[in-house]
Amino acid sequence: MKKSYEQQGVAMTCRSFMEYERMFMLEPQVLRKGPILDVAAGASGFTAEANARGYQARAVDPLYSLSASDIAERGKREIEEAARKLADVPHLYVSDFYGSMDNHRAIREISLACFVKDYQSFNDEGRYVEALLPDLPFPDNSFSLILCSHFLFLYEDQFDFDFHYCALKELIRICDKDGEVRVYPLVGFDGEPYREMDRLVRELEQDGIRADFLDTDFRFLSQATKVLRLQK
C-alpha cells in the first residue's frame, strides 16, 4: 500500500507570487480589478510581491499573532520537515512545474524570506491580519479577488463538511458582487479529490452562489488539476 503525506495540524505555507499566478491562472486584468485577499496565507510571499507590482493585496492567517522572527524560525523548520516527508511519497507529485525537489525547496525558502521582510515593514499597517476561518473581520463585499491556497479541501481529514461550507460562505460574504473566490487544490493529502464536492457545490448553489471549475496547468500534486471558482 502506497504511503500518504502525513500531516498533523495545519502546515505553514510559503508560496510565491509565481506559484499563485500559475495555480490560480491570474491574469493581470483579474489582479487589477480591486483589493485582493490571500486567505490562510501563512508565510507566503504572494502579498508582498503583489503589492510590489502595484496591486492591492492583503493576507489573513492566525499565524500573524507571532513575531517576524518566530514565523521565520517556524517556517525554516516546516520547510525542512516538508522536504523530508515529500521524499517518502514521490508517487503523489510530478515535477512539471518545479523541475526538481531542490527547486521546490528553494522557492519555499525565498518566499519565506520575502514574506518576513514585508511582514516586518507592513504588519502594523494592516496588510497582515490575524484571523481564522470561518470568521473573518472584514465587511461585506470588501475584496474583488479572494484566494485560498493549500488549506480548504487539502485538510479534509481534519475539517468536516460543515467547516468547509461555512468557510466558503464567509469568503463569498466578503467578496464583491462582481468579484470571485478561487480555491486550490481540490484534493487531500492522499491525492484524492474532495469526497463531498458535489454536495458542497449543490448547497452553495441553493444559496445563490455560482460555482464552476477552472482547469489549471500548474502541476505538482498529480491529481490537482482544477480550481474551484465561486461568484455571487
PDB file of C-alpha atoms in Angstrom, residues 3 28 40 60 140 158 180 209 218 227:
ATOM      1  CA  LYS A   3       2.026   5.936   1.721  1.00  0.00           C
ATOM      2  CA  PRO A  28      -3.364  40.981 -14.954  1.00  0.00           C
ATOM      3  CA  ALA A  40      -4.818  31.140   5.200  1.00  0.00           C
ATOM      4  CA  VAL A  60      -5.139  36.843   6.698  1.00  0.00           C
ATOM      5  CA  ASP A 140     -19.288  42.524   3.241  1.00  0.00           C
ATOM      6  CA  GLN A 158      -9.194  17.441   9.918  1.00  0.00           C
ATOM      7  CA  GLU A 180     -14.669  35.910  -7.288  1.00  0.00           C
ATOM      8  CA  ILE A 209     -23.711  31.142  -5.264  1.00  0.00           C
ATOM      9  CA  PHE A 218       0.056  24.128 -12.641  1.00  0.00           C
ATOM     10  CA  VAL A 227      -9.501  25.375  -9.300  1.00  0.00           C
TER      11      VAL A 227
END
